[in-house]
mmCIF file of C-alpha atoms and ligand atoms in Angstrom:
data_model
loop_
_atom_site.group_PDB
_atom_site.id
_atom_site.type_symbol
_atom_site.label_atom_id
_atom_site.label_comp_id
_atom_site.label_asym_id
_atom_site.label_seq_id
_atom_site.Cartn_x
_atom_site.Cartn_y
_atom_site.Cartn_z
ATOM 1 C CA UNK A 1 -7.038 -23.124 -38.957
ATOM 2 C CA UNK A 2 -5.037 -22.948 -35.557
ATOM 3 C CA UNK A 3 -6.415 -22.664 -32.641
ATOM 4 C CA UNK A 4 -7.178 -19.222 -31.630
ATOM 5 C CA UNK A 5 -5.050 -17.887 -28.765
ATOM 6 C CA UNK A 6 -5.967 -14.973 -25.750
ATOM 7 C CA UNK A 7 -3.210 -13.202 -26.690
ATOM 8 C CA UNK A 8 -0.036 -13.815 -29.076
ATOM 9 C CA UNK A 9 2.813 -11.779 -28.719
ATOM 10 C CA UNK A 10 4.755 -13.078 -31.324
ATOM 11 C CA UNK A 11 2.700 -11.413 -33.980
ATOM 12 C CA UNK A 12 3.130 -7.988 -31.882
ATOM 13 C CA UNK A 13 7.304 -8.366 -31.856
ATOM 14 C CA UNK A 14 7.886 -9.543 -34.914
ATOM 15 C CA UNK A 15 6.766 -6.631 -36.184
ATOM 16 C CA UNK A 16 8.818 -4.517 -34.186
ATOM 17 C CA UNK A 17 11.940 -6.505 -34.210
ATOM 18 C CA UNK A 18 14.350 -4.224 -36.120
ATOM 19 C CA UNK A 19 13.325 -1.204 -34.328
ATOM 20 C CA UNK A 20 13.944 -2.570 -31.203
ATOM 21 C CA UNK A 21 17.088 -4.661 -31.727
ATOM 22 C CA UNK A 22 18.565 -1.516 -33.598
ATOM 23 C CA UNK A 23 18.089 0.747 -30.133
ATOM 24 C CA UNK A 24 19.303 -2.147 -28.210
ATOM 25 C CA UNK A 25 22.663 -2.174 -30.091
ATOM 26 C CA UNK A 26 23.045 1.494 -29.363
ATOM 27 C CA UNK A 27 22.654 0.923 -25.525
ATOM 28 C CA UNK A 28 24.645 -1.697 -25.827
ATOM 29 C CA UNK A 29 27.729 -0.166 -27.528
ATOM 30 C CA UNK A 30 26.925 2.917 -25.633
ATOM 31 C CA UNK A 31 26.934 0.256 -21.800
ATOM 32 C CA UNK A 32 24.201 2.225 -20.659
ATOM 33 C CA UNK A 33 22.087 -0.465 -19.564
ATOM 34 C CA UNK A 34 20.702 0.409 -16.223
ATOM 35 C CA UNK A 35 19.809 4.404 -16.354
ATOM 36 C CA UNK A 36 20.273 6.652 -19.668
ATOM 37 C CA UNK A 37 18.275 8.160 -22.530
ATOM 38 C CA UNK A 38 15.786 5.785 -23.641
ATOM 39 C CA UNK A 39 14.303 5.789 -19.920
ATOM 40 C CA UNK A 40 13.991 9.719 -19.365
ATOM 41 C CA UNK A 41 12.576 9.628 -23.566
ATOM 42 C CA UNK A 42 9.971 7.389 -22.120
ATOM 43 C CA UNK A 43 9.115 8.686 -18.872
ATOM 44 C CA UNK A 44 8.372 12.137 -20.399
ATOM 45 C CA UNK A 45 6.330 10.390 -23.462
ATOM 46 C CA UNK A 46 4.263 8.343 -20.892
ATOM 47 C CA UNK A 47 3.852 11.249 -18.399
ATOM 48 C CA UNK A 48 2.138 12.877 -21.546
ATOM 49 C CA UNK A 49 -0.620 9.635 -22.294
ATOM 50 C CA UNK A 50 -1.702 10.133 -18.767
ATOM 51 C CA UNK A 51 -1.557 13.677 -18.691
ATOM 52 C CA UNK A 52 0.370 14.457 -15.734
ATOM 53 C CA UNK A 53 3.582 16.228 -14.880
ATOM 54 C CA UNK A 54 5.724 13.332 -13.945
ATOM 55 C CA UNK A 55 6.046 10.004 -14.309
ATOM 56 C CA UNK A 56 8.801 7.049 -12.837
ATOM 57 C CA UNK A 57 9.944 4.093 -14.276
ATOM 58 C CA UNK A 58 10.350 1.248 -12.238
ATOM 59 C CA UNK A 59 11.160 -2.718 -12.231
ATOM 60 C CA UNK A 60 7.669 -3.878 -12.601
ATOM 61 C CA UNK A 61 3.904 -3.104 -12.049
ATOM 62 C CA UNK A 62 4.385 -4.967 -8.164
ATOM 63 C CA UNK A 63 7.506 -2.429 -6.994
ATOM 64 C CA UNK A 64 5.597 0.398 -8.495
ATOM 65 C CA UNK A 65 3.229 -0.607 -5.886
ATOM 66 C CA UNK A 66 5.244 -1.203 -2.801
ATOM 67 C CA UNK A 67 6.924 2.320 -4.133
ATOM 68 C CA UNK A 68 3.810 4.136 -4.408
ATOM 69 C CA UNK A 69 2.520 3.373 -1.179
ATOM 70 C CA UNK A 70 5.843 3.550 0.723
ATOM 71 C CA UNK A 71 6.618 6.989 -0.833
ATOM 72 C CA UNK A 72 2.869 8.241 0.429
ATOM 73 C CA UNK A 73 3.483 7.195 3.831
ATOM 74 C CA UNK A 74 1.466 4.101 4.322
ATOM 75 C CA UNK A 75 2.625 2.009 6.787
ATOM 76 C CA UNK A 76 2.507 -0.361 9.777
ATOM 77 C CA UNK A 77 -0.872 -0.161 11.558
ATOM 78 C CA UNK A 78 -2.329 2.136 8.859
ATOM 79 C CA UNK A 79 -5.567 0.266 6.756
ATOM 80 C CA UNK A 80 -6.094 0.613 2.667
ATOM 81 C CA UNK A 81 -9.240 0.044 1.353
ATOM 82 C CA UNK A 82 -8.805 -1.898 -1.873
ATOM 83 C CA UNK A 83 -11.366 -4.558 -4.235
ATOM 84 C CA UNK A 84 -11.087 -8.373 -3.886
ATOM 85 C CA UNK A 85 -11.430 -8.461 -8.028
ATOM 86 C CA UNK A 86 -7.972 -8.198 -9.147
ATOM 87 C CA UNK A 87 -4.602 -9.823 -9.423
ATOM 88 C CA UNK A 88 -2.879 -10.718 -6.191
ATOM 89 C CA UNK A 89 -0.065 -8.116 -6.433
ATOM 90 C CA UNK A 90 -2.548 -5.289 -5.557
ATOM 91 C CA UNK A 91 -2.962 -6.521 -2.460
ATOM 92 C CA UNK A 92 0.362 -7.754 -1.913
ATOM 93 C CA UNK A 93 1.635 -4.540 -1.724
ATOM 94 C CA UNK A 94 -0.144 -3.029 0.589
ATOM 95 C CA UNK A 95 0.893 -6.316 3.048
ATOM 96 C CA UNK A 96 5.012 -5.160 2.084
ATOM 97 C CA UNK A 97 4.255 -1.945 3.116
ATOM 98 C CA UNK A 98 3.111 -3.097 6.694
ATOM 99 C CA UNK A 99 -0.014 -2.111 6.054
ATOM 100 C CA UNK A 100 -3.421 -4.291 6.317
ATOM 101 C CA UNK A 101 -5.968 -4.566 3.479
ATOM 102 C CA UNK A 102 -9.500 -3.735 3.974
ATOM 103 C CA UNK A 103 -11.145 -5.530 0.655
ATOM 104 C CA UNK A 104 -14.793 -3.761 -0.461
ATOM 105 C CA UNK A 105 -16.875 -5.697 -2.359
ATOM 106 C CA UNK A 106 -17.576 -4.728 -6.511
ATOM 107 C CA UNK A 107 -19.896 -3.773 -8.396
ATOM 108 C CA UNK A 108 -21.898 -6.642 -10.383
ATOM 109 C CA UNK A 109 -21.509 -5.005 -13.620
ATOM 110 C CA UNK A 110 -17.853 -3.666 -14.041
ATOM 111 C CA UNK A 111 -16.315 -5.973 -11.294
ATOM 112 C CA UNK A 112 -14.890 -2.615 -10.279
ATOM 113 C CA UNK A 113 -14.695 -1.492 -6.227
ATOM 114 C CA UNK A 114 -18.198 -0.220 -5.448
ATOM 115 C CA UNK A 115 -17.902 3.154 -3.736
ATOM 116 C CA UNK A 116 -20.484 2.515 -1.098
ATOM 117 C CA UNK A 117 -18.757 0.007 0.054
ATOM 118 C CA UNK A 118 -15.493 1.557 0.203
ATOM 119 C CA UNK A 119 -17.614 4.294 2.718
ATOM 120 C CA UNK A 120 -18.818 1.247 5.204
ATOM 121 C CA UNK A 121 -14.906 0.447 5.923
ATOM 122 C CA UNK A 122 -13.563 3.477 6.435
ATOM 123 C CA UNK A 123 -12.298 3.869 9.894
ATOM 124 C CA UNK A 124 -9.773 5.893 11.700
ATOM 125 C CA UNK A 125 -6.950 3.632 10.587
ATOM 126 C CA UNK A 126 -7.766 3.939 7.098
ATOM 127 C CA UNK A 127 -5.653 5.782 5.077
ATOM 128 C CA UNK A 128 -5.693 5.423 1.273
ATOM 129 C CA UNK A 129 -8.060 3.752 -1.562
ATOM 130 C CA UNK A 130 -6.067 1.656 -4.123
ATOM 131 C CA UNK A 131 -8.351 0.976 -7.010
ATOM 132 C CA UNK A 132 -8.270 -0.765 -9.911
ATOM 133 C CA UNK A 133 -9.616 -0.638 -13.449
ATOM 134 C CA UNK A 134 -10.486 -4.015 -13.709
ATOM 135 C CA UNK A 135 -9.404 -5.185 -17.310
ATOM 136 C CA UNK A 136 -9.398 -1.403 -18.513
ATOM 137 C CA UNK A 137 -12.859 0.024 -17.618
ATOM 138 C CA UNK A 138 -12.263 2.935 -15.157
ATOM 139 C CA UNK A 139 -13.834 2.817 -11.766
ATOM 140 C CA UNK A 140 -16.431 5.536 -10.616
ATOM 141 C CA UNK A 141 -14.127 8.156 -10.064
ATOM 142 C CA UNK A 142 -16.507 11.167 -8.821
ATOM 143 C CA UNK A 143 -17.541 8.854 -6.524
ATOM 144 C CA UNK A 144 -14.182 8.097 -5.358
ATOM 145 C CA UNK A 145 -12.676 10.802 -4.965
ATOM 146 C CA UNK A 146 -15.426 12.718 -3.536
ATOM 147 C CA UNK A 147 -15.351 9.707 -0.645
ATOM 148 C CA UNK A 148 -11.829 10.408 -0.484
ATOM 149 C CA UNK A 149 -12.018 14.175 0.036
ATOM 150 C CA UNK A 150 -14.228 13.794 2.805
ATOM 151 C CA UNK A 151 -12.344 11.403 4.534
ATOM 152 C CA UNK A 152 -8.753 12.936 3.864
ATOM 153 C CA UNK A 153 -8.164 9.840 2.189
ATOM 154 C CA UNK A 154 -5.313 9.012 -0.396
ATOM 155 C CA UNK A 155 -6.068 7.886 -3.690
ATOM 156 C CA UNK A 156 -3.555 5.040 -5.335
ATOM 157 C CA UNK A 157 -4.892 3.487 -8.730
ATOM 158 C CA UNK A 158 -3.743 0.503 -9.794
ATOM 159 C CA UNK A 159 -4.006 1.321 -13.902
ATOM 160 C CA UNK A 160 -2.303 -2.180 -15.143
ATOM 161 C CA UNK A 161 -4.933 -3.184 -16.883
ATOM 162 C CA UNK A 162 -5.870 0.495 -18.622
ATOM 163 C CA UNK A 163 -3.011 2.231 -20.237
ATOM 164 C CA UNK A 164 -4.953 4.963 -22.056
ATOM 165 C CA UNK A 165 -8.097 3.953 -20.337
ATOM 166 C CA UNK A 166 -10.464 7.838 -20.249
ATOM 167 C CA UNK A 167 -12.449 8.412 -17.207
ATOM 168 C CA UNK A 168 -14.900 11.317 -18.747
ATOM 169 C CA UNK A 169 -12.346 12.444 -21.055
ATOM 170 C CA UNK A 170 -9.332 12.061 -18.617
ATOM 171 C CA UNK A 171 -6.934 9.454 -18.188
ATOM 172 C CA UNK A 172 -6.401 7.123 -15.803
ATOM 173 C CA UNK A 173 -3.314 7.134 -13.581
ATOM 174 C CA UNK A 174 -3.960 11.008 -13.278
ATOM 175 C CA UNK A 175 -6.354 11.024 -10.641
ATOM 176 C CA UNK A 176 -5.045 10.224 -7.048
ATOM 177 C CA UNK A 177 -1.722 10.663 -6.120
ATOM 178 C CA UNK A 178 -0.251 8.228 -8.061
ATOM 179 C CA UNK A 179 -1.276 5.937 -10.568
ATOM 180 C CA UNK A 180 0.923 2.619 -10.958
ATOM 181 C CA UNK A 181 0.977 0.586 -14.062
ATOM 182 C CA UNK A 182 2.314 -2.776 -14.727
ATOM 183 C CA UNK A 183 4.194 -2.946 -17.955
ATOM 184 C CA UNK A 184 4.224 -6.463 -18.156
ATOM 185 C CA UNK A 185 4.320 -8.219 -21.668
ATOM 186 C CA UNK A 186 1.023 -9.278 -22.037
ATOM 187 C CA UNK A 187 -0.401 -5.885 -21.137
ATOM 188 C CA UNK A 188 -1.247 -3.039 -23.780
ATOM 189 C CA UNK A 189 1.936 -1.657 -23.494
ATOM 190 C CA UNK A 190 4.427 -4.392 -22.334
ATOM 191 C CA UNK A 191 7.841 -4.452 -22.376
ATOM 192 C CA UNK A 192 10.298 -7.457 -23.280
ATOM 193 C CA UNK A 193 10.673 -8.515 -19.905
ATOM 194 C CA UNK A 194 9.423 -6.880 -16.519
ATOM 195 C CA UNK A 195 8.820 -3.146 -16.521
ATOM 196 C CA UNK A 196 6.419 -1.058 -14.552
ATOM 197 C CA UNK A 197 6.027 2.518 -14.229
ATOM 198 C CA UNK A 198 4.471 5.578 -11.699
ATOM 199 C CA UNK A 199 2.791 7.941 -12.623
ATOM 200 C CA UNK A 200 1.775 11.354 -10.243
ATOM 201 C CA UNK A 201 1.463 15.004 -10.215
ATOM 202 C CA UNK A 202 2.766 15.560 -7.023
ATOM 203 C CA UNK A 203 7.039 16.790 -7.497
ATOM 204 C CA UNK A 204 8.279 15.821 -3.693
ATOM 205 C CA UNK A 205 5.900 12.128 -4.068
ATOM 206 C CA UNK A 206 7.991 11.459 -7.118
ATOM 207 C CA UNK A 207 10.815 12.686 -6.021
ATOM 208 C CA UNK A 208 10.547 10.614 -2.948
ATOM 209 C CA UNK A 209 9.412 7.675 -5.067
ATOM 210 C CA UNK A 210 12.714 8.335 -6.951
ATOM 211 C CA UNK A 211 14.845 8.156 -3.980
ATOM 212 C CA UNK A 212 12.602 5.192 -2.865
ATOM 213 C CA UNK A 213 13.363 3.072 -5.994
ATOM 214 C CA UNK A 214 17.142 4.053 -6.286
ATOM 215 C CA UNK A 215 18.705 3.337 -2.590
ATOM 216 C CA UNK A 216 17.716 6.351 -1.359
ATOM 217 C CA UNK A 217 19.836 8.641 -2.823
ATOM 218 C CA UNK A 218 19.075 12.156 -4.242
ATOM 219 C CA UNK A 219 21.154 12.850 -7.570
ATOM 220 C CA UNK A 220 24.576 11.771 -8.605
ATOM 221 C CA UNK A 221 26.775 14.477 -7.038
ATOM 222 C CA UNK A 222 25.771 13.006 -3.354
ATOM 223 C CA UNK A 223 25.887 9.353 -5.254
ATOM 224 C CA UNK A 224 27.093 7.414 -1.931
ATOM 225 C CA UNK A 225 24.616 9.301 0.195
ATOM 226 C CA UNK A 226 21.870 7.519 1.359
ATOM 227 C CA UNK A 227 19.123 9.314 3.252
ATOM 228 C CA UNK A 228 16.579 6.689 4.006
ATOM 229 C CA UNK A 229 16.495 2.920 3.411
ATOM 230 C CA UNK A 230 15.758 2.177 -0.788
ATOM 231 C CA UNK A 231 15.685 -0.332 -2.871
ATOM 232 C CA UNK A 232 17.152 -0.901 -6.272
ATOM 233 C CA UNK A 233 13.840 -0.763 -8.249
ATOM 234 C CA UNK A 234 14.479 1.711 -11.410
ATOM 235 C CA UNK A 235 12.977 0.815 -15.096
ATOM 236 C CA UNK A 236 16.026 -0.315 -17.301
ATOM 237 C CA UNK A 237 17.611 1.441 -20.281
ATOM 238 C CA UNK A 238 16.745 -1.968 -22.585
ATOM 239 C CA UNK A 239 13.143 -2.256 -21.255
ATOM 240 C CA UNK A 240 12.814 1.425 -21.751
ATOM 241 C CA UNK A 241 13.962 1.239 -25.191
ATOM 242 C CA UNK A 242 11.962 -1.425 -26.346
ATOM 243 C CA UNK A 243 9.109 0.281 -24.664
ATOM 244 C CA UNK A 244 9.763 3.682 -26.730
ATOM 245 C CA UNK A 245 9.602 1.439 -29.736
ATOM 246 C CA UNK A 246 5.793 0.475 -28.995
ATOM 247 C CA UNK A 247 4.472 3.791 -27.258
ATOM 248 C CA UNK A 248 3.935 5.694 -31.073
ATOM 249 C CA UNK A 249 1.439 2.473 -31.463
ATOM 250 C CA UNK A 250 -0.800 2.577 -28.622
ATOM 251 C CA UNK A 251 -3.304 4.577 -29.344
ATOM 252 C CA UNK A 252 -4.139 1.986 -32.433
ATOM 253 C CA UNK A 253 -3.851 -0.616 -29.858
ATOM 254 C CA UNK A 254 -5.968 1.115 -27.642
ATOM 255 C CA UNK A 255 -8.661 1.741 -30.435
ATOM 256 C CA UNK A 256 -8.355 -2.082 -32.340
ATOM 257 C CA UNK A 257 -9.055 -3.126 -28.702
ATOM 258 C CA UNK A 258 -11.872 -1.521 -28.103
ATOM 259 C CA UNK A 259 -13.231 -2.097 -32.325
ATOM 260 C CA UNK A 260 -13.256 -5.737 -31.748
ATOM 261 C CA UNK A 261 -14.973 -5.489 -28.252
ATOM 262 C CA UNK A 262 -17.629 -3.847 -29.909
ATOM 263 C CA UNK A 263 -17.801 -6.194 -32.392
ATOM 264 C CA UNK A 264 -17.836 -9.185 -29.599
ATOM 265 C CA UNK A 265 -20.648 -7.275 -27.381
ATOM 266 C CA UNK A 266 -23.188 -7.024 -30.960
ATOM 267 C CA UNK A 267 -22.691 -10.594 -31.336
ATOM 268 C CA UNK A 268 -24.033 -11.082 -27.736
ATOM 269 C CA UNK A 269 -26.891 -8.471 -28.003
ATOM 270 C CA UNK A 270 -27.954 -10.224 -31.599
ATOM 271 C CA UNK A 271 -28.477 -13.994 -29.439
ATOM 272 C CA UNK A 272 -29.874 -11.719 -26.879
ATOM 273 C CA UNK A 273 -27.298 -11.800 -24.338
ATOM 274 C CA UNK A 274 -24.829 -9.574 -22.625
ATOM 275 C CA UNK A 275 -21.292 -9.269 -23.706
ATOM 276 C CA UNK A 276 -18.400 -6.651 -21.565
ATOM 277 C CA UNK A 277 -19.986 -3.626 -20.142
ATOM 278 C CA UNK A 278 -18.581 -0.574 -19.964
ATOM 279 C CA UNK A 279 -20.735 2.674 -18.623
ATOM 280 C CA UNK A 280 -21.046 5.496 -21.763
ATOM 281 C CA UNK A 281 -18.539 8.152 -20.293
ATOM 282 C CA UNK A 282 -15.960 6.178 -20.384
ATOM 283 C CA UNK A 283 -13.134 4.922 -23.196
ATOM 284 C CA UNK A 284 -11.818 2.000 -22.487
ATOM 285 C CA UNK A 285 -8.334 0.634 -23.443
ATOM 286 C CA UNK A 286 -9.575 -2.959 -23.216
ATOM 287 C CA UNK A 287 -7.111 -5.178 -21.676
ATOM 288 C CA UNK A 288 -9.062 -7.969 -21.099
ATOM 289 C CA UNK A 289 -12.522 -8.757 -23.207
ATOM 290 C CA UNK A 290 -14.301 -10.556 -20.300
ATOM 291 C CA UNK A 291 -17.929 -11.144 -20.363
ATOM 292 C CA UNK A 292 -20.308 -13.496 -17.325
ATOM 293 C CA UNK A 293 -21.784 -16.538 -17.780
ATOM 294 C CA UNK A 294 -23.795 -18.732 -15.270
ATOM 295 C CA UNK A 295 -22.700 -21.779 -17.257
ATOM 296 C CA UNK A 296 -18.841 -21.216 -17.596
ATOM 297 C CA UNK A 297 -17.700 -24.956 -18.185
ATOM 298 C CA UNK A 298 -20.209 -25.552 -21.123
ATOM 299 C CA UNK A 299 -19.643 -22.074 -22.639
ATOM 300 C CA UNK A 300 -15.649 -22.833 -22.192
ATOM 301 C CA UNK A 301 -16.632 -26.465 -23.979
ATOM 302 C CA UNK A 302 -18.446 -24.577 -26.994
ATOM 303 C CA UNK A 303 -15.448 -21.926 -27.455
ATOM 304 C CA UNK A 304 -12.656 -25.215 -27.563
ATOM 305 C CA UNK A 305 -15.149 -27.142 -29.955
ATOM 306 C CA UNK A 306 -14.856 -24.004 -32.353
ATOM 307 C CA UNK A 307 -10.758 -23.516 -31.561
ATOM 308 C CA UNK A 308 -10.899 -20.586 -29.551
ATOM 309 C CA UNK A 309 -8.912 -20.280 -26.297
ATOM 310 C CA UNK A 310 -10.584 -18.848 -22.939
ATOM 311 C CA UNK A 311 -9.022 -17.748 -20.374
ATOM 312 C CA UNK A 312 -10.440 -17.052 -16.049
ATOM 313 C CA UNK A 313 -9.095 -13.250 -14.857
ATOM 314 C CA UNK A 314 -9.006 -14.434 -12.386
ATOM 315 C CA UNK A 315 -10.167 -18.078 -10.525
ATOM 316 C CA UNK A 316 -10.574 -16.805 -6.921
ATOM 317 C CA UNK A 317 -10.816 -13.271 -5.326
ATOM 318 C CA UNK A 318 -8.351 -11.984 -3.147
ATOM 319 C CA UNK A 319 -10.137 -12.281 0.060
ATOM 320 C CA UNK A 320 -10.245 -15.980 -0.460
ATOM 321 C CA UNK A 321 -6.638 -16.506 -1.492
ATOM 322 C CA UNK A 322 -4.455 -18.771 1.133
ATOM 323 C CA UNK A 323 -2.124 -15.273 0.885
ATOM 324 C CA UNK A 324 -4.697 -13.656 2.643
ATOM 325 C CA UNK A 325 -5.831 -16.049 5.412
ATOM 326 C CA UNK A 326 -4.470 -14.044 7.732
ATOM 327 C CA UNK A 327 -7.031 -11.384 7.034
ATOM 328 C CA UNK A 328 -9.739 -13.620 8.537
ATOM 329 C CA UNK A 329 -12.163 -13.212 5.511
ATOM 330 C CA UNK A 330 -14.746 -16.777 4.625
ATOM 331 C CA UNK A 331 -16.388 -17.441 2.115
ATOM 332 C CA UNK A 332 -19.607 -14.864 1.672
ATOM 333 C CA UNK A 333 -17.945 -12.059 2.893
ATOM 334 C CA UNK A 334 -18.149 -10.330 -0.607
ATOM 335 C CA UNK A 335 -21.191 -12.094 -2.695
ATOM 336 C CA UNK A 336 -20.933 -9.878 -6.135
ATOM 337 C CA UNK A 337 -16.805 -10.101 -6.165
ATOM 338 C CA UNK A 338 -17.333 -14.159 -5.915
ATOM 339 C CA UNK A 339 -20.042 -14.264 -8.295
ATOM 340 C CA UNK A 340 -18.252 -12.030 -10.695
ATOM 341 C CA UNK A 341 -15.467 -14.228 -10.846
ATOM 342 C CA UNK A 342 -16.997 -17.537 -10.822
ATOM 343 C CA UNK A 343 -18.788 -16.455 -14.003
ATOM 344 C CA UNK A 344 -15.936 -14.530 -15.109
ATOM 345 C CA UNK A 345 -14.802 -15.626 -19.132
ATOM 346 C CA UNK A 346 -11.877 -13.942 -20.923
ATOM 347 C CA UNK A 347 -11.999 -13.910 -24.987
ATOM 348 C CA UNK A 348 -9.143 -13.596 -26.964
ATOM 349 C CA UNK A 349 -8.258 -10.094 -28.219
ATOM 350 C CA UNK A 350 -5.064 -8.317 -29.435
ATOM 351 C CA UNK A 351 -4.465 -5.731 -32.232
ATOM 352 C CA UNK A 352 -2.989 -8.382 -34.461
ATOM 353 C CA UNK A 353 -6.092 -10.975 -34.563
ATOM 354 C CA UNK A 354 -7.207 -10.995 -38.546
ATOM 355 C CA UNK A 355 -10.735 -10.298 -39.344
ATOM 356 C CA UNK A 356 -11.145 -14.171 -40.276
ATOM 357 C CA UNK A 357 -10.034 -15.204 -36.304
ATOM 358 C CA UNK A 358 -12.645 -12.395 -34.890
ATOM 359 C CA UNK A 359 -15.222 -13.690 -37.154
ATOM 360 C CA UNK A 360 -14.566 -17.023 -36.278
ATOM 361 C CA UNK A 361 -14.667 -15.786 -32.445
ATOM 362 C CA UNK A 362 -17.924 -13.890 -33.150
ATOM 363 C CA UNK A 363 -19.647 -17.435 -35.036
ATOM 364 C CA UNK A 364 -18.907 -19.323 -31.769
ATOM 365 C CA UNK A 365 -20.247 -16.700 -29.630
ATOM 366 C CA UNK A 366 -23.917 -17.284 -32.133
ATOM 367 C CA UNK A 367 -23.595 -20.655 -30.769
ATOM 368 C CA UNK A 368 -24.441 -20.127 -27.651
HETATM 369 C C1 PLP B 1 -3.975 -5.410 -11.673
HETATM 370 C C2 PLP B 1 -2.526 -5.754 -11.594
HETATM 371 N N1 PLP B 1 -1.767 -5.109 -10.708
HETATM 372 C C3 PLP B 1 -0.442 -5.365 -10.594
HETATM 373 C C4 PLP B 1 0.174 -6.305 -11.396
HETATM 374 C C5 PLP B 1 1.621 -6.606 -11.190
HETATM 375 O O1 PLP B 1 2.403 -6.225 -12.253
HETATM 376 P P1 PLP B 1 3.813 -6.912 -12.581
HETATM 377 O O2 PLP B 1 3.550 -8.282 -13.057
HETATM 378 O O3 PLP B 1 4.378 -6.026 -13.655
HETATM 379 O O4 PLP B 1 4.618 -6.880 -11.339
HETATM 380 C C6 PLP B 1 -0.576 -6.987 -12.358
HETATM 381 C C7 PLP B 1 0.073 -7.968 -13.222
HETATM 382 O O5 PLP B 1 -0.489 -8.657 -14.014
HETATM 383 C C8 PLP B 1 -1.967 -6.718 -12.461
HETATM 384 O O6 PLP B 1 -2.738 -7.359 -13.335
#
């Protein structure tokens, strides 16, 4: 048998190849390839998986970022409090804004911002919270945005990893202002290239976001009117089409996902250890299966010996990164987000692995 990969996409394409090539060779007979159907088709059917009243498609899961914030107003001199336990572009963003990042340390279990935390760096520069569900388990959201109500705070989430992901029976991406989701190829929903998108259910935010992303202009009768300073960050008619050809599947991703996570964490409770936690009110759509071990290299060792791959989401936390040296942070600064990731390790887990490949994954787990 081959060895066992984290995630393999062609499986996932090839079975959508027709569908998608046929769409692309009506865009492309029909040269709409920047703005057209097949993006307004999918903001409207991805507005409705999150629940909210509008939704944006943009370039990729970073400019949704940078356009989220920009659109709310953050800028120069203002602070956003935001978790060392992610990918580098959600802090990134906050830096191309002009902004600073305030990083609060996680939670031990989840790896997800710790809301007490967030309350001990609030300070009369700070104006937002960007959060994010770490590998598709929701962050404490009453928490949150109770924190945030007191302190007239902005609430951004950074949903790449949880399309679908249910806080308490409500999606993410539907709680702050704006929720901001990388559509990236390896992610539940991923397109054939970059893609991102916004999500909100505030009209003037994503109308501003709109003008934001599209040179700052309103609607095509005032076309070579620009009002403010934009960029050229919409979704594309190709990426948008490709992505309408996976949306009718996601809620089987969503739920295969989370059946073989459960299947990973009774392996780990039957040797008597832990496996991904995830609190009981929530539904995650499982990005990443991701589990903590003290002994990383041997358990990595043990996983190749049985031809499974493992994968580190991710090596170092933010506050560490030589990106953010200018932030001042050392090493210490945040002891749960540097112990989650050094014992951070990433099974494979996509729709398409056959029940042989998770049983194999499940008879290497027994070995430890
Ligand atoms: C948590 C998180 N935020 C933002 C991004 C950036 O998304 P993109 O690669 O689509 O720009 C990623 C990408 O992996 C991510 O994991």
């Amino acid at each position: 048998m081959k060895k066992i990969p984290l995630f393999d996409l062609k499986r996932q394409h090839f079975l959508i190849k027709k569908n998608v090539l046929k769409s692309w060779e009506q865009i492309y007979d029909k040269n709409q390839f920047t703005s057209g159907d097949e993006t307004n088709n999918f903001e409207k059917k991805f507005a409705k998986l999150c629940n909210v009243k509008y939704s944006l498609g943009i370039h990729s899961g970073t400019d949704s970022l940078i356009i989220a914030l920009s659109a709310a107003g953050i800028k120069d001199g203002d602070e956003v409090i935001t978790t060392p336990c992610t990918f580098s572009a959600s802090s990134d963003c906050i830096v191309h804004v002009g902004a600073k990042p305030v990083f609060a340390d996680v939670l031990s279990n989840t790896g997800n911002i710790d809301p007490t935390e967030i309350e001990n760096k609030i300070t009369s520069k700070t104006k937002a919270i960007l959060l994010v569900h770490l590998y598709g388990v929701p962050c404490k959201m009453d928490e949150i945005i109770k924190i945030a109500n007191d302190n007239n705070l902005l609430i951004i989430e950074d949903a790449s990893h949880a399309h679908g992901s249910l806080y308490k029976k409500k999606p993410v991406g539907s709680f702050g202002l704006a929720g901001c989701f990388s559509l990236y190829p390896s992610k539940s929903l991923g397109a054939l290239g970059n893609a991102g998108i916004i999500t909100s259910n505030n009209k003037s935010f994503i109308k501003k976001s709109r003008m934001l992303a599209n040179h700052g202009i309103k609607n095509l009768k005032t076309k070579y009117i620009h009002y403010f300073s934009g960029f050229n960050k919409l979704i594309d008619n190709l990426q948008s089409a490709a992505l309408n050809c996976k949306l009718p599947y996601i809620q089987k991703v969503i739920n295969r996902k989370l059946e073989i996570a459960n299947q990973y964490n009774n392996a780990f409770e039957q040797i008597g250890l832990k496996g991904m936690y995830w609190p009981k009110y929530v539904v995650p759509s499982i990005y990443i299966y991701s589990f903590q071990t003290k002994r990383r290299k041997k358990v990595i060792n043990i996983f190749e010996k049985n031809g499974i791959s493992t994968g580190v989401y991710y090596p170092i936390p933010l506050h560490l990164q030589p990106s953010m040296k200018f932030l001042g942070y050392t090493k210490g600064d945040f002891p749960n987000a540097e112990l989650f990731f050094k014992q951070t390790l990433s099974l494979p887990i996509f729709p398409e692995l056959t029940n042989r490949e998770i049983n194999k994954v499940i008879f290497a787990i027994k070995q430890l």
